[in-house]
Short mmCIF file of C-alpha atoms in Angstrom, two decimals:
data_model
loop_
_atom_site.label_atom_id
_atom_site.label_comp_id
_atom_site.label_asym_id
_atom_site.label_seq_id
_atom_site.Cartn_x
_atom_site.Cartn_y
_atom_site.Cartn_z
CA MET A 166 9.39 9.74 77.59
CA PRO A 167 6.58 11.19 79.58
CA SER A 168 8.39 14.63 79.82
CA VAL A 169 8.76 14.49 76.03
CA PHE A 170 5.27 13.86 75.66
CA LEU A 171 4.00 16.66 78.17
CA LYS A 172 6.29 19.00 76.33
CA THR A 173 4.81 18.19 72.92
CA LEU A 174 1.39 18.53 74.44
CA ILE A 175 2.07 22.08 75.61
CA GLU A 176 3.33 22.96 72.38
CA SER A 177 0.46 21.68 70.58
CA PHE A 178 -1.82 23.61 72.92
CA TYR A 179 0.04 26.84 71.87
CA ASP A 180 -0.50 25.68 68.28
CA LEU A 181 -4.20 25.49 68.65
CA LEU A 182 -4.54 28.49 70.80
CA PRO A 183 -4.82 31.08 68.00
CA ILE A 184 -7.80 29.32 66.43
CA MET A 185 -9.71 29.34 69.77
CA LEU A 186 -9.07 32.95 70.16
CA VAL A 187 -10.39 34.04 66.75
CA ILE A 188 -13.51 31.84 67.17
CA GLY A 189 -14.02 33.13 70.72
CA PHE A 190 -13.45 36.69 69.49
CA PHE A 191 -15.91 36.53 66.66
CA GLN A 192 -18.49 34.32 68.47
CA PHE A 193 -18.77 36.79 71.49
CA ALA A 194 -17.71 40.19 70.26
CA VAL A 195 -18.69 40.31 66.55
CA LEU A 196 -21.50 37.85 66.06
CA GLN A 197 -22.74 38.12 69.74
CA GLN A 198 -24.13 34.66 69.71
CA PRO A 199 -23.80 31.69 72.11
CA ILE A 200 -21.56 28.80 71.00
CA PRO A 201 -23.92 25.74 70.21
CA ASN A 202 -23.06 22.24 71.56
CA LEU A 203 -20.38 23.72 73.83
CA ILE A 204 -19.62 20.31 75.60
CA GLU A 205 -19.10 18.43 72.33
CA ILE A 206 -16.78 21.26 71.12
CA LEU A 207 -14.72 21.01 74.19
CA ILE A 208 -14.23 17.32 73.80
CA GLY A 209 -13.45 17.79 70.10
CA SER A 210 -10.92 20.42 70.96
CA PHE A 211 -9.22 18.10 73.57
CA PHE A 212 -9.02 15.28 70.76
CA VAL A 213 -7.40 17.74 68.42
CA LEU A 214 -4.89 18.33 70.98
CA ILE A 215 -4.11 14.74 71.76
CA GLY A 216 -4.08 13.98 68.05
CA LEU A 217 -1.63 16.70 67.20
CA THR A 218 0.69 15.61 69.91
CA LEU A 219 0.69 11.85 68.97
CA PHE A 220 1.20 13.07 65.25
CA VAL A 221 4.25 15.00 65.90
CA GLN A 222 5.73 12.34 68.13
CA GLY A 223 5.09 9.62 65.43
CA LEU A 224 6.65 11.83 62.92
CA GLU A 225 9.96 12.12 64.58
CA MET A 226 9.92 8.44 65.56
CA GLY A 227 8.60 6.76 62.12
CA LEU A 228 7.88 8.99 59.20
CA PHE A 229 11.07 11.15 59.14
CA PRO A 230 13.58 8.22 59.73
CA LEU A 231 11.77 5.89 57.39
CA GLY A 232 11.86 8.57 54.50
CA GLU A 233 15.41 9.37 55.12
CA SER A 234 16.64 5.64 55.48
CA LEU A 235 14.60 4.91 51.99
CA ALA A 236 16.47 7.77 50.42
CA PHE A 237 19.89 6.52 51.65
CA ALA A 238 19.15 2.97 50.52
CA PHE A 239 18.23 4.11 47.04
CA ALA A 240 21.28 6.45 46.78
CA ARG A 241 23.49 3.40 47.78
CA LYS A 242 21.87 1.01 45.44
CA GLY A 243 22.63 3.65 42.64
CA SER A 244 19.72 2.41 40.21
CA LEU A 245 17.99 5.70 38.94
CA THR A 246 15.27 3.52 37.32
CA TRP A 247 14.13 2.03 40.65
CA LEU A 248 14.35 5.38 42.42
CA LEU A 249 12.18 6.99 39.68
CA LEU A 250 9.70 4.02 39.89
CA PHE A 251 9.46 4.45 43.65
CA ALA A 252 8.95 8.18 43.24
CA PHE A 253 6.04 7.60 40.84
CA ALA A 254 4.49 4.89 42.98
CA LEU A 255 4.64 7.15 45.94
CA GLY A 256 3.16 10.24 44.30
CA PHE A 257 0.41 8.25 42.55
CA GLY A 258 -0.43 5.66 45.62
CA THR A 259 -0.65 8.60 48.20
CA THR A 260 -2.79 10.98 45.94
CA VAL A 261 -5.41 8.34 44.50
CA ALA A 262 -6.81 7.75 47.83
CA GLU A 263 -6.60 11.14 49.33
CA PRO A 264 -10.04 12.19 50.95
CA ALA A 265 -9.60 15.96 50.10
CA LEU A 266 -9.16 15.04 46.46
CA ILE A 267 -12.14 12.70 46.39
CA ALA A 268 -14.33 15.52 47.70
CA VAL A 269 -13.00 18.16 45.28
CA ALA A 270 -13.43 15.63 42.35
CA GLN A 271 -17.02 15.20 43.31
CA GLU A 272 -17.57 18.95 43.39
CA ALA A 273 -16.08 19.26 40.14
CA ALA A 274 -18.18 16.63 38.59
CA ASN A 275 -21.25 18.67 39.78
CA VAL A 276 -19.76 21.84 38.19
CA ALA A 277 -19.22 19.97 34.86
CA ALA A 278 -22.78 18.64 35.07
CA GLU A 279 -24.25 22.18 35.78
CA GLY A 280 -22.26 23.67 32.86
CA HIS A 281 -23.52 20.98 30.62
CA VAL A 282 -20.06 19.81 29.88
CA ILE A 283 -21.18 16.07 30.75
CA GLU A 284 -24.67 14.53 31.08
CA GLY A 285 -26.49 15.16 34.32
CA THR A 286 -26.85 11.53 35.12
CA GLN A 287 -25.22 9.91 38.29
CA GLN A 288 -23.16 7.66 36.12
CA ALA A 289 -21.60 10.36 34.06
CA ARG A 290 -20.72 12.30 37.16
CA THR A 291 -19.08 9.40 38.82
CA ASP A 292 -17.01 8.50 35.74
CA TYR A 293 -16.02 12.13 35.52
CA ALA A 294 -14.92 12.23 39.12
CA PHE A 295 -13.00 9.02 38.76
CA GLY A 296 -11.42 10.44 35.58
CA LEU A 297 -10.33 13.57 37.38
CA ARG A 298 -8.68 11.63 40.41
CA LEU A 299 -6.66 9.52 38.09
CA THR A 300 -5.56 12.58 36.18
CA VAL A 301 -4.48 14.33 39.38
CA ALA A 302 -2.72 11.21 40.75
CA LEU A 303 -0.97 10.68 37.66
CA SER A 304 0.20 14.19 37.57
CA VAL A 305 1.39 14.17 41.15
CA GLY A 306 3.32 10.80 40.34
CA PHE A 307 4.77 12.48 37.32
CA ALA A 308 5.75 15.57 39.48
CA ILE A 309 7.69 13.48 42.10
CA VAL A 310 9.54 11.85 39.33
CA ILE A 311 10.71 15.13 37.78
CA GLY A 312 11.48 16.47 41.27
CA VAL A 313 13.48 13.54 42.09
CA LEU A 314 15.26 13.61 38.81
CA ARG A 315 16.04 17.35 39.50
CA ILE A 316 17.79 16.58 42.85
CA VAL A 317 19.92 13.69 41.19
CA ARG A 318 21.00 15.83 38.50
CA GLY A 319 21.20 19.13 40.36
CA TRP A 320 18.90 21.38 38.11
CA PRO A 321 18.02 24.79 39.77
CA VAL A 322 14.29 24.56 41.02
CA GLN A 323 13.15 27.97 39.77
CA TYR A 324 13.60 26.97 35.88
CA LEU A 325 11.15 24.00 36.61
CA ILE A 326 8.73 26.07 38.43
CA ILE A 327 8.96 28.86 36.04
CA GLY A 328 8.28 26.51 33.22
CA GLY A 329 5.39 25.16 35.11
CA TYR A 330 3.87 28.58 35.58
CA LEU A 331 4.06 29.33 32.00
CA GLY A 332 2.18 25.95 31.47
CA VAL A 333 -0.52 27.09 33.83
CA MET A 334 -0.87 30.48 32.07
CA VAL A 335 -0.98 29.06 28.71
CA MET A 336 -3.61 26.47 29.75
CA THR A 337 -5.70 29.10 31.34
CA LEU A 338 -6.15 30.66 27.98
CA PHE A 339 -7.55 27.62 26.46
CA ALA A 340 -9.28 25.72 29.34
CA PRO A 341 -12.98 25.99 29.70
CA PRO A 342 -13.59 28.88 32.25
CA GLU A 343 -15.76 26.71 34.60
CA ILE A 344 -12.85 24.36 35.20
CA ILE A 345 -10.23 26.87 36.14
CA GLY A 346 -11.29 27.57 39.73
CA ILE A 347 -11.20 23.83 40.37
CA ALA A 348 -7.91 23.39 38.68
CA TYR A 349 -6.26 26.06 40.67
CA ASP A 350 -7.66 24.52 43.78
CA SER A 351 -6.71 20.93 42.93
CA GLY A 352 -3.07 22.00 43.07
CA GLY A 353 -3.34 22.95 46.79
CA VAL A 354 -5.40 19.97 47.93
CA THR A 355 -3.42 17.03 46.73
CA THR A 356 -0.64 17.03 49.23
CA SER A 357 -1.86 15.32 52.58
CA THR A 358 -0.57 15.34 56.00
CA ILE A 359 1.10 11.87 55.59
CA THR A 360 2.59 12.43 52.15
CA VAL A 361 4.31 15.82 53.05
CA PRO A 362 6.58 14.65 55.84
CA LEU A 363 7.42 11.58 53.89
CA VAL A 364 8.19 13.18 50.60
CA THR A 365 9.95 15.99 52.46
CA ALA A 366 12.41 13.49 54.31
CA LEU A 367 12.93 11.62 50.80
CA GLY A 368 14.09 14.90 49.18
CA VAL A 369 16.25 16.10 52.12
CA GLY A 370 17.56 12.38 52.49
CA LEU A 371 18.50 12.31 48.74
CA ALA A 372 19.96 15.56 48.56
CA SER A 373 22.23 14.78 51.72
CA SER A 374 23.43 11.47 50.41
CA ILE A 375 24.36 12.71 46.89
CA ARG A 376 27.87 14.24 46.59
CA GLY A 377 27.63 18.00 45.78
CA ARG A 378 24.03 18.52 46.67
CA ASN A 379 23.22 20.91 49.47
CA PRO A 380 19.92 19.63 51.52
CA MET A 381 18.68 23.24 51.81
CA VAL A 382 19.05 24.19 48.20
CA ASP A 383 18.34 20.78 46.48
CA GLY A 384 16.23 18.92 49.14
CA PHE A 385 13.29 21.02 49.22
CA GLY A 386 10.84 21.50 46.07
CA LEU A 387 9.17 18.16 45.67
CA ILE A 388 5.92 19.55 47.10
CA ALA A 389 6.07 22.58 44.99
CA PHE A 390 6.00 20.33 41.83
CA ALA A 391 3.20 18.29 43.45
CA SER A 392 1.07 21.12 43.71
CA LEU A 393 1.77 22.62 40.28
CA THR A 394 1.35 19.76 37.76
CA PRO A 395 -2.30 19.06 39.02
CA MET A 396 -3.36 22.49 37.76
CA ILE A 397 -2.08 21.84 34.19
CA PHE A 398 -3.33 18.19 34.12
CA VAL A 399 -6.88 19.13 35.43
CA MET A 400 -7.16 22.01 32.86
CA ALA A 401 -6.06 19.52 30.13
CA TYR A 402 -8.80 17.07 31.46
CA GLY A 403 -11.30 19.78 31.29
CA MET A 404 -10.32 20.48 27.67
CA ILE A 405 -10.71 16.81 26.61
CA GLY A 406 -13.49 15.83 28.79
CA MET B 840 -18.41 8.39 70.16
CA ALA B 841 -16.41 5.18 70.13
CA GLN B 842 -17.91 4.25 66.80
CA ASN B 843 -16.98 7.52 65.41
CA LEU B 844 -13.33 7.07 66.69
CA LEU B 845 -13.25 3.59 64.87
CA ASP B 846 -14.55 5.20 61.67
CA SER B 847 -11.90 7.87 61.92
CA ILE B 848 -9.02 5.34 62.50
CA TRP B 849 -10.45 3.32 59.61
CA ALA B 850 -10.41 6.35 57.25
CA THR B 851 -6.92 7.15 58.27
CA MET B 852 -5.90 3.66 57.69
CA THR B 853 -7.27 3.73 54.13
CA ASP B 854 -5.20 6.88 53.67
CA VAL B 855 -1.82 5.29 54.96
CA LEU B 856 -2.52 1.78 53.50
CA PRO B 857 -1.23 2.58 50.00
CA ILE B 858 1.85 4.42 51.33
CA ALA B 859 2.64 1.53 53.75
CA LEU B 860 2.12 -1.13 50.86
CA ILE B 861 4.64 0.92 48.64
CA ILE B 862 7.26 1.24 51.19
CA ILE B 863 7.08 -2.26 52.27
CA GLY B 864 6.87 -3.50 48.81
CA PHE B 865 10.09 -1.60 47.76
CA GLN B 866 11.79 -2.35 51.01
CA CYS B 867 11.32 -6.20 50.52
CA LEU B 868 11.62 -6.37 46.75
CA VAL B 869 13.96 -3.98 45.66
CA ILE B 870 16.26 -2.71 48.47
CA ARG B 871 16.16 -6.16 50.32
CA GLN B 872 17.36 -4.77 53.75
CA PRO B 873 15.82 -4.63 56.91
CA ILE B 874 14.60 -1.28 58.11
CA ALA B 875 16.77 0.16 60.88
CA ASN B 876 14.99 0.52 64.32
CA ILE B 877 12.08 -1.36 62.93
CA GLU B 878 10.25 -1.34 66.11
CA ARG B 879 10.57 2.44 66.78
CA VAL B 880 9.44 3.22 63.27
CA GLY B 881 6.49 0.91 63.70
CA PHE B 882 5.42 2.82 66.84
CA GLY B 883 5.93 5.98 65.20
CA PHE B 884 3.62 4.95 62.36
CA VAL B 885 0.88 3.85 65.03
CA TYR B 886 1.30 7.08 66.82
CA VAL B 887 0.85 8.98 63.43
CA LEU B 888 -2.31 6.97 62.62
CA VAL B 889 -3.90 7.32 65.93
CA GLY B 890 -3.03 10.92 66.30
CA LEU B 891 -4.38 11.67 62.84
CA ALA B 892 -7.55 9.89 63.67
CA PHE B 893 -8.02 11.83 66.93
CA PHE B 894 -7.24 15.07 65.16
CA LEU B 895 -9.58 14.49 62.42
CA LEU B 896 -12.51 13.35 64.66
CA GLY B 897 -11.82 16.35 66.94
CA LEU B 898 -11.83 18.67 63.90
CA GLU B 899 -15.22 17.30 62.93
CA MET B 900 -16.74 17.64 66.27
CA ALA B 901 -15.31 20.97 67.26
CA LEU B 902 -13.81 23.12 64.38
CA PHE B 903 -15.90 22.29 61.26
CA PRO B 904 -19.33 22.99 62.51
CA ILE B 905 -18.41 26.27 64.28
CA GLY B 906 -16.46 27.34 61.37
CA LYS B 907 -19.02 26.72 58.81
CA LEU B 908 -21.77 28.20 61.09
CA MET B 909 -19.61 31.43 61.52
CA ALA B 910 -18.90 31.68 57.68
CA GLN B 911 -22.75 31.57 57.17
CA GLN B 912 -23.46 34.16 59.94
CA LEU B 913 -20.84 36.56 58.85
CA THR B 914 -21.85 36.41 55.10
CA ALA B 915 -25.57 36.49 55.77
CA PRO B 916 -27.22 39.77 54.34
CA GLU B 917 -28.93 40.42 57.83
CA PHE B 918 -25.50 40.62 59.39
CA ILE B 919 -23.83 42.66 56.81
CA MET B 920 -26.48 45.47 56.28
CA GLY B 921 -28.52 45.12 59.55
CA VAL B 922 -31.81 43.24 59.86
CA GLU B 923 -34.28 45.98 58.64
CA HIS B 924 -32.07 47.25 55.72
CA ALA B 925 -31.83 43.53 54.33
CA SER B 926 -35.57 43.10 54.19
CA ALA B 927 -36.62 46.62 53.18
CA SER B 928 -34.34 47.94 50.55
CA GLY B 929 -33.56 44.62 48.56
CA LYS B 930 -30.59 46.41 47.48
CA SER B 931 -27.15 44.36 47.47
CA PRO B 932 -24.37 45.66 49.86
CA ASP B 933 -21.25 47.31 48.55
CA TRP B 934 -17.88 45.38 48.81
CA SER B 935 -16.64 47.55 51.47
CA GLN B 936 -19.52 46.63 53.83
CA TYR B 937 -18.12 43.10 54.16
CA HIS B 938 -15.21 44.57 56.40
CA TRP B 939 -15.84 41.84 59.03
CA VAL B 940 -15.56 39.02 56.59
CA TYR B 941 -12.13 40.41 55.47
CA ILE B 942 -11.04 40.50 59.16
CA PHE B 943 -12.23 37.02 59.78
CA ALA B 944 -10.54 35.78 56.66
CA LEU B 945 -7.31 37.12 57.91
CA ALA B 946 -7.62 35.83 61.32
CA ILE B 947 -8.97 32.37 60.31
CA GLY B 948 -6.27 32.08 57.70
CA PHE B 949 -3.41 32.93 60.08
CA SER B 950 -4.63 30.76 62.91
CA THR B 951 -5.48 27.56 60.92
CA THR B 952 -2.20 27.82 59.31
CA ILE B 953 -0.32 27.83 62.82
CA ALA B 954 -2.22 24.63 63.54
CA GLU B 955 -1.54 22.82 60.33
CA PRO B 956 0.49 19.63 61.06
CA SER B 957 1.97 19.26 57.55
CA LEU B 958 3.37 22.76 57.87
CA LEU B 959 4.77 22.06 61.29
CA ALA B 960 6.53 18.94 59.73
CA VAL B 961 8.22 21.00 56.98
CA ALA B 962 9.27 23.70 59.44
CA LEU B 963 10.89 21.12 61.78
CA LYS B 964 12.76 19.74 58.78
CA ALA B 965 13.89 23.12 57.55
CA HIS B 966 15.04 24.13 60.96
CA GLN B 967 17.25 20.87 61.29
CA VAL B 968 18.68 21.01 57.72
CA SER B 969 19.56 24.98 57.90
CA GLY B 970 21.33 24.36 61.01
CA GLY B 971 19.08 26.41 63.02
CA VAL B 972 19.17 29.43 60.62
CA ILE B 973 15.49 29.15 59.68
CA GLY B 974 13.44 29.26 62.87
CA VAL B 975 10.38 27.16 63.39
CA TRP B 976 8.10 29.86 64.28
CA GLY B 977 9.61 32.32 61.91
CA LEU B 978 8.76 30.09 58.86
CA ARG B 979 5.28 29.33 60.37
CA ILE B 980 4.38 33.03 61.06
CA ALA B 981 5.70 33.91 57.64
CA VAL B 982 3.36 31.25 55.86
CA ALA B 983 0.46 32.08 58.05
CA ILE B 984 0.72 35.71 57.16
CA GLY B 985 0.73 34.80 53.45
CA VAL B 986 -2.22 32.46 53.98
CA ALA B 987 -4.13 35.30 55.83
CA VAL B 988 -3.48 37.80 52.99
CA GLY B 989 -4.30 35.41 50.34
CA ILE B 990 -7.64 34.31 51.94
CA ALA B 991 -8.77 37.88 52.53
CA LEU B 992 -8.01 38.81 48.92
CA GLY B 993 -9.70 35.80 47.69
CA SER B 994 -12.81 36.86 49.70
CA TYR B 995 -12.68 40.25 48.07
CA ARG B 996 -12.54 38.63 44.72
CA ILE B 997 -15.52 36.50 45.33
CA ILE B 998 -17.42 39.51 46.66
CA THR B 999 -16.55 41.58 43.66
CA GLY B 1000 -16.81 38.91 41.16
CA THR B 1001 -13.50 39.61 39.35
CA PRO B 1002 -11.83 36.82 37.18
CA LEU B 1003 -9.72 34.39 39.33
CA HIS B 1004 -6.88 34.06 36.76
CA TRP B 1005 -5.83 37.66 36.71
CA TYR B 1006 -4.99 37.52 40.41
CA ILE B 1007 -3.15 34.18 40.06
CA ILE B 1008 -1.10 35.35 37.13
CA ALA B 1009 -0.34 38.73 38.80
CA GLY B 1010 0.74 36.61 41.92
CA TYR B 1011 3.01 34.49 39.58
CA VAL B 1012 4.65 37.56 38.18
CA ILE B 1013 5.58 38.80 41.82
CA VAL B 1014 6.87 35.23 42.54
CA LEU B 1015 9.21 35.33 39.46
CA LEU B 1016 10.33 38.83 40.28
CA GLN B 1017 11.10 37.79 44.01
CA THR B 1018 12.91 34.76 42.59
CA LEU B 1019 15.37 36.66 40.78
CA PHE B 1020 16.34 38.81 44.08
CA ALA B 1021 15.64 36.46 47.08
CA PRO B 1022 18.47 34.48 48.75
CA ARG B 1023 19.06 31.32 46.94
CA MET B 1024 18.71 29.06 49.99
CA ILE B 1025 15.09 30.05 50.64
CA ILE B 1026 13.64 29.46 47.16
CA PRO B 1027 12.82 25.82 47.11
CA LEU B 1028 11.51 26.05 50.63
CA ALA B 1029 9.33 28.99 49.86
CA TYR B 1030 7.85 27.18 46.84
CA ASP B 1031 7.11 24.14 48.86
CA SER B 1032 5.38 26.08 51.61
CA GLY B 1033 2.80 27.09 49.10
CA GLY B 1034 1.48 23.36 48.77
CA VAL B 1035 2.05 22.46 52.34
CA THR B 1036 -0.25 25.01 54.00
CA THR B 1037 -3.50 24.06 52.39
CA SER B 1038 -4.11 20.63 54.20
CA THR B 1039 -6.22 19.06 56.85
CA VAL B 1040 -7.26 22.07 58.75
CA THR B 1041 -7.42 24.90 56.39
CA VAL B 1042 -9.21 23.37 53.42
CA PRO B 1043 -12.41 22.57 54.92
CA ILE B 1044 -12.84 25.76 56.83
CA VAL B 1045 -11.76 27.89 53.77
CA ALA B 1046 -14.06 25.87 51.48
CA ALA B 1047 -16.96 26.70 53.69
CA LEU B 1048 -16.18 30.30 53.73
CA GLY B 1049 -16.02 30.43 49.98
CA LEU B 1050 -19.21 28.56 49.45
CA GLY B 1051 -20.93 30.76 52.23
CA LEU B 1052 -19.76 33.94 50.38
CA ALA B 1053 -20.66 32.62 46.90
CA SER B 1054 -24.20 31.54 47.93
CA ASN B 1055 -25.18 34.63 50.02
CA ILE B 1056 -23.86 37.33 47.66
CA PRO B 1057 -26.50 38.30 45.01
CA GLY B 1058 -25.36 37.36 41.39
CA ARG B 1059 -22.75 34.93 42.63
CA ASN B 1060 -23.22 31.16 41.89
CA PRO B 1061 -21.66 28.77 44.55
CA VAL B 1062 -20.95 26.23 41.92
CA PHE B 1063 -18.88 28.76 39.78
CA ASP B 1064 -17.51 31.31 42.26
CA GLY B 1065 -16.92 29.33 45.34
CA PHE B 1066 -13.74 27.86 44.21
CA GLY B 1067 -10.47 29.71 44.07
CA LEU B 1068 -9.77 30.48 47.76
CA ILE B 1069 -7.44 27.57 48.16
CA ALA B 1070 -5.38 28.72 45.07
CA PHE B 1071 -4.98 32.10 46.81
CA ALA B 1072 -3.90 30.30 50.06
CA SER B 1073 -1.21 28.33 48.30
CA LEU B 1074 0.12 31.29 46.13
CA PHE B 1075 0.62 33.95 48.75
CA PRO B 1076 2.90 31.98 51.23
CA ILE B 1077 5.44 31.71 48.36
CA ILE B 1078 5.48 35.46 48.13
CA SER B 1079 5.49 36.04 52.06
CA VAL B 1080 8.23 33.44 52.80
CA MET B 1081 10.66 34.82 50.07
CA ALA B 1082 9.71 38.29 51.53
CA TYR B 1083 10.72 37.03 54.99
CA ALA B 1084 13.99 35.87 53.69
CA GLN B 1085 14.52 39.17 51.76
CA ILE B 1086 13.93 41.38 54.69
CA SER B 1087 16.09 39.31 57.12
CA ALA B 1088 18.85 39.22 54.59
CA TRP B 1089 18.43 43.08 54.39
CA TRP B 1090 18.28 43.57 57.89
CA PHE B 1091 21.29 41.61 58.89
CA LYS B 1092 23.52 42.78 55.95
CA PRO B 1093 26.91 43.68 57.14
CA GLU B 1094 27.57 47.47 56.59
#
């Protein structure tokens, strides 16, 4: 165990090395300014290193096996309804509490108030931000359902993605311009560090336990849907709200 | 410090709690089977929780303040034009004078992507599923190049003030064309890598760069122009991962 930990620790160090080099180079060679609070930054970097090491170990021990065993259990049970219900719950539940999404929703409410889409009061902004969060969470739940259905049925991923892209383009024509930037960004921020491993393990596990599916061709693609549908849903929200 | 750590663990727990409830609920009510190796999985969950808490606290102490500071300093008119020019002429700089911003965007996009834990998770899985054909580092570097180019181009867009959707639609067209020609095996993974890259490390730093650019450049409004970098960062890895597969398929093609 200790040797595994040490090995992961060294790998984490290599993962973080590029950031330190970039910051060091720009700070000393380009900006030519000293780094403020050097001690706090060193302690923080050490925390990042320890945190990444523990995260990777926990991933292999907990999240990956759990996602796969759930996928196998659902495949054995053979009930598509329960599987899809689980898929929706997972997508909705993990997104609605996502800190990055809460931050983006707040920003979006400020944009809407500045653009006079909604009233400038605190209440109006809070309502708008909350509505946006629900919209994105619904869209991610919907995306995981469609993605799981795709794995079960064996549809090619590109048709769904191309359909989604067309949806984004059509919505862009009609959505108010000030929402477009936020809508495009909201696609990227919804998938958190805990959701990604779990959803990936679920997809790969499903594809390996269903006869005739290839885990490489059919197992991936869930995250892609989860980052596409929020764009469409948020633009729709901008048009209605 | 201890208080901050507790706060960070608490914040991670509220992030994990809905997932844990959903999994436990379905496990007990629908599947009705005990989880295999429950102790090991439980420990794994604790590791992930504590690891993420340390990781986020460390980011907040070390990376975010310095990232934001550097984004501000690099986009400041005094740095772009030289101190005497900025105060004297009142003229706004040309887009090509921001070359350090582009280089910074490239470098920070690349390096934050290498450190992104979500991408690491997907790369490990892809390596395992592909039977070792897809290298963990090969995928991560391909994605990182995509993010780097995406963020540099996104900075150029903010500086020139051109409309976001033309870039994104052009990117979609490239993705569609590549989908027709890329090896079938890589397509779902390439699509996934777009959403995966923009996570814990990249989003805050990139958002700071976008806001710094939009607030320092004359004629840009941070509220309207500061967004869109994340969209670039999640589109370009799709292109670069498919390109990586296309190039290696072409390279190793039997004569």
